[in-house]
CSV table of C-alpha atoms in Angstrom, one decimal:
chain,number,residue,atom,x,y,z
A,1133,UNK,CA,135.9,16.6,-34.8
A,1134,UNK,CA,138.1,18.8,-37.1
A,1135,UNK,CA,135.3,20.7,-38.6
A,1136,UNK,CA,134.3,21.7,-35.3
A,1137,UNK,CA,137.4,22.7,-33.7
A,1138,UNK,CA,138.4,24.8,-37.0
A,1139,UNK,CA,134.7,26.6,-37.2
A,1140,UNK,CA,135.3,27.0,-33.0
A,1141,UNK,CA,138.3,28.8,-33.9
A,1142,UNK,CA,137.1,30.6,-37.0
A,1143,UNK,CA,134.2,31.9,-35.0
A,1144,UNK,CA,136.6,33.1,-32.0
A,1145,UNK,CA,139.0,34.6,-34.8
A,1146,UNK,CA,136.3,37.2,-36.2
A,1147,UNK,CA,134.8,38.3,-33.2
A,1148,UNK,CA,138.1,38.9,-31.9
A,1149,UNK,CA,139.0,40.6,-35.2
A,1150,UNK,CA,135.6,42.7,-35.7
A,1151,UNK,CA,135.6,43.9,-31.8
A,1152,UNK,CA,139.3,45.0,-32.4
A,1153,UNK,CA,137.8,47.0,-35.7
A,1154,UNK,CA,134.8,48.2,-34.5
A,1155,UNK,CA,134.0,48.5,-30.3
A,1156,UNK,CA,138.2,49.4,-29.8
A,1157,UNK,CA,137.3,52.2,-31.7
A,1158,UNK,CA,135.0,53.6,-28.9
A,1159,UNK,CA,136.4,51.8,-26.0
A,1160,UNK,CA,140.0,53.8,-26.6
A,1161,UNK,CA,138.7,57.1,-26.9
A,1162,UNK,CA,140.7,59.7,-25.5
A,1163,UNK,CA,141.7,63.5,-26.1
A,1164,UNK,CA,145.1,64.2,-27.3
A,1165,UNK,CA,146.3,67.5,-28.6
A,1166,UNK,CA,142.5,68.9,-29.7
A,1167,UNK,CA,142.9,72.2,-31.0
A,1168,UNK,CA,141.5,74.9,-29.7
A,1169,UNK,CA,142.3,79.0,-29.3
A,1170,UNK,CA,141.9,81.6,-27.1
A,1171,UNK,CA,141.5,85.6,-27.2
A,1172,UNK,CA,142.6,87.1,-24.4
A,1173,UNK,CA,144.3,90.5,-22.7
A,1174,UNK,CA,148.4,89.0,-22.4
A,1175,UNK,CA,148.2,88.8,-18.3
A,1176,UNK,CA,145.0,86.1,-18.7
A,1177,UNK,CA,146.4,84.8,-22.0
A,1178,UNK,CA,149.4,83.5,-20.1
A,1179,UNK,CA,147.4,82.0,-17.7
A,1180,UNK,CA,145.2,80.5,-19.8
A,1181,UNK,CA,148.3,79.1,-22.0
A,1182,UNK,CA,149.7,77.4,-18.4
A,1183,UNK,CA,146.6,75.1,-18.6
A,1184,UNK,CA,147.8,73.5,-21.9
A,1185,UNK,CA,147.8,70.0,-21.3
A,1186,UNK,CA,148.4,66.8,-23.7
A,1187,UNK,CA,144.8,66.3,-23.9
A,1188,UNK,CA,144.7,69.6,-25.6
A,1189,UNK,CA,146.4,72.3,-27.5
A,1190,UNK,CA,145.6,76.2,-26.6
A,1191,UNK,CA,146.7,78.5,-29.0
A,1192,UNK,CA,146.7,82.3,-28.0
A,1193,UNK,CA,145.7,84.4,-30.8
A,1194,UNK,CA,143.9,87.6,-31.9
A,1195,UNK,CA,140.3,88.0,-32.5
A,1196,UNK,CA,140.3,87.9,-36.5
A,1197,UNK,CA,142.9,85.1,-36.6
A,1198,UNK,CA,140.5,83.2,-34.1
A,1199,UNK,CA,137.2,83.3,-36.2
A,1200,UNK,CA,139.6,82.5,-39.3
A,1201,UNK,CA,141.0,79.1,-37.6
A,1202,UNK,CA,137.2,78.4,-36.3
A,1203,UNK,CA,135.8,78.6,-39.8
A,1204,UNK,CA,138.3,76.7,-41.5
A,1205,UNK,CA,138.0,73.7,-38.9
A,1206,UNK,CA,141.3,74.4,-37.8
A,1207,UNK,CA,140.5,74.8,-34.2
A,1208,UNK,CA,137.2,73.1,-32.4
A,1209,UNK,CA,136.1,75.8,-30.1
A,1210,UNK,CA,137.0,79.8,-29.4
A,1211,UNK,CA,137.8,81.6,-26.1
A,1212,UNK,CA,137.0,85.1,-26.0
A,1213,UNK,CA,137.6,87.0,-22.9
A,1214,UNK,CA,137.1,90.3,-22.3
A,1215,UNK,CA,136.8,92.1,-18.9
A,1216,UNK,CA,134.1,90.1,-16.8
A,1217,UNK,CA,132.9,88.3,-19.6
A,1218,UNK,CA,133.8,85.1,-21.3
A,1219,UNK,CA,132.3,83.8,-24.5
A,1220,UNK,CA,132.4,80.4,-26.4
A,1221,UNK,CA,132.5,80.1,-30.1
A,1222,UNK,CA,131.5,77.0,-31.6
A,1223,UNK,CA,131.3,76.4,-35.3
A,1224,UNK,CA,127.7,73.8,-36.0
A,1225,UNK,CA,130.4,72.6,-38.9
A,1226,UNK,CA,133.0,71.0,-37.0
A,1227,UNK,CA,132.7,67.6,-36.2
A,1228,UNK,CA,130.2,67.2,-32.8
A,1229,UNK,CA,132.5,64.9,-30.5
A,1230,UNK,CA,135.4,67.8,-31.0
A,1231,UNK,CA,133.0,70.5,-30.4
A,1232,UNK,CA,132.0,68.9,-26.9
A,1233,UNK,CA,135.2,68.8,-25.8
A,1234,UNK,CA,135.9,71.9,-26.7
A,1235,UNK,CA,133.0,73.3,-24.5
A,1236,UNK,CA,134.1,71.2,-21.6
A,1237,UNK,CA,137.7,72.4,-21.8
A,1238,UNK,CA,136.6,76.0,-22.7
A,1239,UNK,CA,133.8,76.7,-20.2
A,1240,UNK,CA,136.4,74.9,-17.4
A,1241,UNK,CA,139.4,77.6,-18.3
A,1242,UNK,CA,136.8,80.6,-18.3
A,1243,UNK,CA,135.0,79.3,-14.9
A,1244,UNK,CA,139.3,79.2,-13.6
A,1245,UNK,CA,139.3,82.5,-14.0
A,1246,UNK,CA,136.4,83.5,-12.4
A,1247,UNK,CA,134.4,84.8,-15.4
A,1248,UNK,CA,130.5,83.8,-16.5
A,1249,UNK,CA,130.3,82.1,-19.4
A,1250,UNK,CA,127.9,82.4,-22.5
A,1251,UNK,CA,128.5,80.2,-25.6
A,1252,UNK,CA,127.8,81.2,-29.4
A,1253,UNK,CA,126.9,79.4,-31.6
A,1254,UNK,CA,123.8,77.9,-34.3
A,1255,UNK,CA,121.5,75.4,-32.6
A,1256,UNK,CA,121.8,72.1,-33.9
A,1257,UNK,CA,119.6,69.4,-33.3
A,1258,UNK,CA,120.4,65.7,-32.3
A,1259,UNK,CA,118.8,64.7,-36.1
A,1260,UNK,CA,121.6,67.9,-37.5
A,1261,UNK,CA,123.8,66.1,-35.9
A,1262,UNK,CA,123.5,62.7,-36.6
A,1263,UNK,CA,122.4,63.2,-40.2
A,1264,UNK,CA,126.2,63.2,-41.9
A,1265,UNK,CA,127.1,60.2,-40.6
A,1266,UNK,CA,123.3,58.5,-41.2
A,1267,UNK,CA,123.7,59.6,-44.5
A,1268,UNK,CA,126.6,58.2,-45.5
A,1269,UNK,CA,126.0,54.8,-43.7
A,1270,UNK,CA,122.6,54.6,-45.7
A,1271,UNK,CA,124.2,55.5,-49.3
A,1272,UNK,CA,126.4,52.3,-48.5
A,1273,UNK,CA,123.6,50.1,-47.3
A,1274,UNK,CA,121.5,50.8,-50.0
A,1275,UNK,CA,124.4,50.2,-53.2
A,1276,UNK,CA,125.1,47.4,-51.3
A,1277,UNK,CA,121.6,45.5,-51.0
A,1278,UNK,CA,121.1,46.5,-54.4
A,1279,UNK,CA,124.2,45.1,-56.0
A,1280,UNK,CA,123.8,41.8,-53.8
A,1281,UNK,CA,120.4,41.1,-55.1
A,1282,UNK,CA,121.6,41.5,-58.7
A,1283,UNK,CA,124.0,38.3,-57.8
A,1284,UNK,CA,121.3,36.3,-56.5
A,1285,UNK,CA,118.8,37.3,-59.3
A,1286,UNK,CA,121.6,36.3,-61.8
A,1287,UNK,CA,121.2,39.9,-63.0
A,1288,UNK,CA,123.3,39.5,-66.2
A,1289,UNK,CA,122.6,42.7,-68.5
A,1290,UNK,CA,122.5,46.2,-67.4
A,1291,UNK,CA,124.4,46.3,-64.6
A,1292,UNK,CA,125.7,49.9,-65.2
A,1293,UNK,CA,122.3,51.3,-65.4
A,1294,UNK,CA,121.4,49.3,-61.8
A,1295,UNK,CA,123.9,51.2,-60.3
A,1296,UNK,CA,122.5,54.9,-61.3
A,1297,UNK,CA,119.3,53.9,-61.2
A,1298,UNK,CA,120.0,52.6,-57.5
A,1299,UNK,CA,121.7,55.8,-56.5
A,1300,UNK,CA,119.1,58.1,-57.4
A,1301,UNK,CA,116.3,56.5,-55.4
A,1302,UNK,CA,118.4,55.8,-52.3
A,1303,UNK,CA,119.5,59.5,-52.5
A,1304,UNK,CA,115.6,60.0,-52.7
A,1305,UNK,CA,114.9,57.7,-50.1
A,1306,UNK,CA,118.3,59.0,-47.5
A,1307,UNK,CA,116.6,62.9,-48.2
A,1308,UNK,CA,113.2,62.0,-47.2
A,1309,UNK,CA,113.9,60.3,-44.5
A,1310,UNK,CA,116.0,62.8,-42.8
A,1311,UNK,CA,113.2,65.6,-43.6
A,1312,UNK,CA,111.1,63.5,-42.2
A,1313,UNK,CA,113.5,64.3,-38.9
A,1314,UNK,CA,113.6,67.8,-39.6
A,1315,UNK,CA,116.9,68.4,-41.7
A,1316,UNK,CA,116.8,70.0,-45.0
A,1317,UNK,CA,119.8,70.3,-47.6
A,1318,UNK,CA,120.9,72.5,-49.9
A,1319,UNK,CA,121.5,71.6,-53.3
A,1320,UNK,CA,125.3,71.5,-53.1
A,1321,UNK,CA,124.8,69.0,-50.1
A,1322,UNK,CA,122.3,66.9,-52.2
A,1323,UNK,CA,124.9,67.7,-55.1
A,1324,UNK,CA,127.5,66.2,-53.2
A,1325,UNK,CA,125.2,62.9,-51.2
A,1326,UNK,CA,124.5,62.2,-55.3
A,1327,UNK,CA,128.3,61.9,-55.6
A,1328,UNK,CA,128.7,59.7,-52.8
A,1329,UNK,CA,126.1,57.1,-53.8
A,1330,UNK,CA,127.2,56.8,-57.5
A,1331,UNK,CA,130.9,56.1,-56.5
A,1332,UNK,CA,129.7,53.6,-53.6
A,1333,UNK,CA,127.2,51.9,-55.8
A,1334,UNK,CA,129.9,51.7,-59.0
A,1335,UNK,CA,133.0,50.3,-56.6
A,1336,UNK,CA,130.2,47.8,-55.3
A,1337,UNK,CA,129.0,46.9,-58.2
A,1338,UNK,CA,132.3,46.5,-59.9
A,1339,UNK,CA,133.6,43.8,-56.9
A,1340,UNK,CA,130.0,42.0,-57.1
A,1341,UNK,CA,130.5,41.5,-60.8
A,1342,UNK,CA,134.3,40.2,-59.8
A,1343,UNK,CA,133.8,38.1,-56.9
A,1344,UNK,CA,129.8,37.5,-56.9
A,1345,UNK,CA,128.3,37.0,-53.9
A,1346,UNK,CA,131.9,36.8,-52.3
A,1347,UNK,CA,132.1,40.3,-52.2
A,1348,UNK,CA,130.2,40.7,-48.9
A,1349,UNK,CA,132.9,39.5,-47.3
A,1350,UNK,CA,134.7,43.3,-48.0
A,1351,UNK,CA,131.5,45.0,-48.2
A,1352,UNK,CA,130.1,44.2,-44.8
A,1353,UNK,CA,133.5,44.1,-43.5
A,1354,UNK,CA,134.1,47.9,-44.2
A,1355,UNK,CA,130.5,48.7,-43.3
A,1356,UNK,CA,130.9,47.6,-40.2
A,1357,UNK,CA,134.0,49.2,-39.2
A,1358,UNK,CA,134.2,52.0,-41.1
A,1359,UNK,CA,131.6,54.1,-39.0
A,1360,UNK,CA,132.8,53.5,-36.0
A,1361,UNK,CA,135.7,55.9,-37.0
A,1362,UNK,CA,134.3,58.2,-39.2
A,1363,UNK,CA,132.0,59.9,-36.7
A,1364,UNK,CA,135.3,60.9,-34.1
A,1365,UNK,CA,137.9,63.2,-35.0
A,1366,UNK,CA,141.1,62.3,-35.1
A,1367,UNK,CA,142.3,64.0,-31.7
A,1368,UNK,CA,140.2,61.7,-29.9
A,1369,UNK,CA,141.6,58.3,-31.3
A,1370,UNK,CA,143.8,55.8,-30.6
A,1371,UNK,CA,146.8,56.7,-32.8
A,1372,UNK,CA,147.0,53.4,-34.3
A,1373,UNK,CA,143.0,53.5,-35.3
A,1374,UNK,CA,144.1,56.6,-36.5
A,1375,UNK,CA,146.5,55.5,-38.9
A,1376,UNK,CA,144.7,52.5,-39.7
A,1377,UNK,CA,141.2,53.3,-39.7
A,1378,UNK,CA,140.6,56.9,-39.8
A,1379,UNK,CA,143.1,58.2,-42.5
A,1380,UNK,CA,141.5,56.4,-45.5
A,1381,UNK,CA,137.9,55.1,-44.3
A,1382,UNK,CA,135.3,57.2,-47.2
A,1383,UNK,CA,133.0,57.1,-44.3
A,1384,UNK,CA,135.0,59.9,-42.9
A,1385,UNK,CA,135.0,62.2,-46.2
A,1386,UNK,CA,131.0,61.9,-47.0
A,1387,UNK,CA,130.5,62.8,-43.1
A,1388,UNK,CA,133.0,65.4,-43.1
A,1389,UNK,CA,132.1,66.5,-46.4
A,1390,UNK,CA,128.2,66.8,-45.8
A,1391,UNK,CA,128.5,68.3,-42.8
A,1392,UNK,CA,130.5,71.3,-44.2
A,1393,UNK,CA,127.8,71.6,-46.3
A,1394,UNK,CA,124.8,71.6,-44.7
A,1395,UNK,CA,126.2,75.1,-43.1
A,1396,UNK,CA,127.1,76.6,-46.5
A,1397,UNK,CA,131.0,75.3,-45.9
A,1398,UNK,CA,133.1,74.4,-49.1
A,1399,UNK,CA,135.1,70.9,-49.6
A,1400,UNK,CA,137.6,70.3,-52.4
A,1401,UNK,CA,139.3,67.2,-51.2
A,1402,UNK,CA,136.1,65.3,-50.7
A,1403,UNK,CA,135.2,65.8,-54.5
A,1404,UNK,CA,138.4,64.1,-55.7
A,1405,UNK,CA,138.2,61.4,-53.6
A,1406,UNK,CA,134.7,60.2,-54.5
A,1407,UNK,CA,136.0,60.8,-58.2
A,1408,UNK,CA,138.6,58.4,-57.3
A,1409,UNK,CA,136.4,55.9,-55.8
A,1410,UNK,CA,133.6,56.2,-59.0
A,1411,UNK,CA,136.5,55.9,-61.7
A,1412,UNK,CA,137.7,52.4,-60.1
A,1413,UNK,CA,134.0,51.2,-59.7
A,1414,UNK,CA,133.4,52.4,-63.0
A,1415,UNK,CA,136.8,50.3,-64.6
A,1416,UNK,CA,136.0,47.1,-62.2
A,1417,UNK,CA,132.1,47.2,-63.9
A,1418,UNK,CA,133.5,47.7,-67.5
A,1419,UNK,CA,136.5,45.2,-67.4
A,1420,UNK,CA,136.8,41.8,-67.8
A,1421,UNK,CA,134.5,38.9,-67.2
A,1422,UNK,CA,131.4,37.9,-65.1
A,1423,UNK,CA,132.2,36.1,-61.5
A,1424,UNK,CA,130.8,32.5,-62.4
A,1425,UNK,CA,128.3,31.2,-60.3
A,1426,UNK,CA,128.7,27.5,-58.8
A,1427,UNK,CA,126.2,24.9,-59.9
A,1428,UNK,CA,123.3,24.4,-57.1
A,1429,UNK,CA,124.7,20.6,-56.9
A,1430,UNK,CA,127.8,21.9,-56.2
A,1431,UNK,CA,129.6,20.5,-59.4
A,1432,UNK,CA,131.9,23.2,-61.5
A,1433,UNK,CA,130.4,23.1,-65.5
A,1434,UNK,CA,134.3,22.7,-67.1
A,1435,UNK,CA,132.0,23.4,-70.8
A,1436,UNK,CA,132.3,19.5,-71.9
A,1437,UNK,CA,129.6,18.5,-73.7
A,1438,UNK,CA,127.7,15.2,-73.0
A,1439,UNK,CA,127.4,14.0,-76.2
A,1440,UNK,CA,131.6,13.6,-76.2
A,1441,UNK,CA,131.0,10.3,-74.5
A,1442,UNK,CA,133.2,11.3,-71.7
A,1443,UNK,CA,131.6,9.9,-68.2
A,1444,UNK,CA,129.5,12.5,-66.2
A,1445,UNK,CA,130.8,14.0,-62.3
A,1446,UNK,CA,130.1,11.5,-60.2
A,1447,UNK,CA,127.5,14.2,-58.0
A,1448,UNK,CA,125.6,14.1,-61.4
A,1449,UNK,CA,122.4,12.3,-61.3
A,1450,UNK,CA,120.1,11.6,-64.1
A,1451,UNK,CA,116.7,12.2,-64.3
């Protein structure tokens, strides 16, 4: 009767706990300060500036300063308005959910005024634009399987090479499938998705030699609520998932990260923190001893030798 009601409960706990983590995510999505600018003669620019709301934050600036915030990701969509003309800019780079908002707001302001609309920007397919965040998810998956069947093959030796080793083909693996989908990379992208796997697959294989098999229990945990975040931008969240979730997930910096590169951007930050996340997977695998296994029959070995005389566990049976 106590197992029950405590397994009941456990089972209520973590659903409770992984919907919090993973479907809030989505279900609390709503715009809040997005970021966007506008070009425009002073008359219109005042008008435009009176539709600033909280969902979103217009700023009025000049043409140069404009394309400047819109390459550096500082803004998620451009207003140009000239005299009977209005024109979008969009940059492929900047996270998708953001950029759709953007174009909603945008093409709303200039349709106020009275003004046709055209939008500029470079096509993107759906595959473009799920790719960052596909990529990243695989790199994960992949470490992950790999360093779990190590435990359970009782991989002892050459647990360092198993990492690189893994990295490599499930780089290989990640980039044909998404050429297989039409999208290509560069070779600072594949550069950089090389950089992701080895410090996933070193951090996992560092807790899997730690924990053993235990360490699914924070592997699949972040896997599972780690995307969920990574693929929104900030302005759209919840401001506790935010702070919670989004500021430190590495989901968010290999999406953000390979995005910017796939249209010939430039990341430093993302570098440093996959550094980061290598070096501690790389001091877990080196340091200190293997996680122990428990006996199949469920009795701990304590290293007493049988020959001492001493009586055996009593869940010891003889031949």
């Amino acid at each position: 009767m106590r197992t029950a009601l405590v397994t009941a409960v456990a089972g209520a706990v973590v659903a409770f706990l992984l919907g919090l983590l993973t479907f809030g995510v989505q279900a609390t999505v709503h715009p809040h300060d997005v970021p966007l600018a506008v070009v425009a003669p002073p008359p219109i620019a005042e008008r435009v500036r009176a539709a600033d709301s909280a969902e979103v934050d217009i700023r009025s600036v000049d043409a140069a300063e404009a394309r400047t915030l819109l390459a550096d990701k500082e803004v998620y969509g451009v207003l140009e308005i000239s005299p009977g003309q209005a024109t979008i800019r969009l940059n492929p780079a900047v996270n998708p959910s953001g950029t759709q908002v953007a174009q909603q707001v945008l093409t709303g302001v200039a349709q106020g005024a009275g003004l046709p609309v055209k939008t500029e920007t470079l096509a993107v397919t759906a595959a473009e634009r799920t790719a960052p965040l596909a990529a990243s998810a695989l790199l994960w998956v992949g470490g992950m399987v790999a360093g779990l069947l190590f435990v359970v093959l009782k991989g002892r030796r050459f647990r360092l090479l198993s990492a690189l080793t893994t990295s490599v083909l499930v780089v290989g693996a990640v980039i044909g499938l998404l050429a297989w989908w039409g999208v290509t990379f560069g070779a600072a992208a594949i550069t950089f998705m090389f950089a992701v796997a080895v410090s996933f697959a070193l951090l996992q294989a560092g807790l899997f030699k730690h924990l053993g098999i235990r360490a699914m229990g924070v592997l699949g945990l972040l896997y599972l609520m780690a995307p969920a975040v990574a693929g929104q931008v900030p302005e759209l969240l919840n401001p506790a998932y935010k702070a919670v979730l989004w500021s430190w997930t590495p989901f968010r910096f290999s999406t953000e990260g390979l995005r910017s590169l796939m249209y010939d951007g430039s990341i430093s930050t993302e570098w440093w923190v996959f550094g980061g996340i290598a070096l501690v997977g790389l001091v877990l695998l080196l340091a200190g001893k293997e996680a122990q296994p428990d006996r199949p029959d469920g009795v701990v070995d304590v290293g007493v030798d049988q020959a001492d005389g001493l009586p055996r566990p009593e869940r010891q049976h003889t031949a």
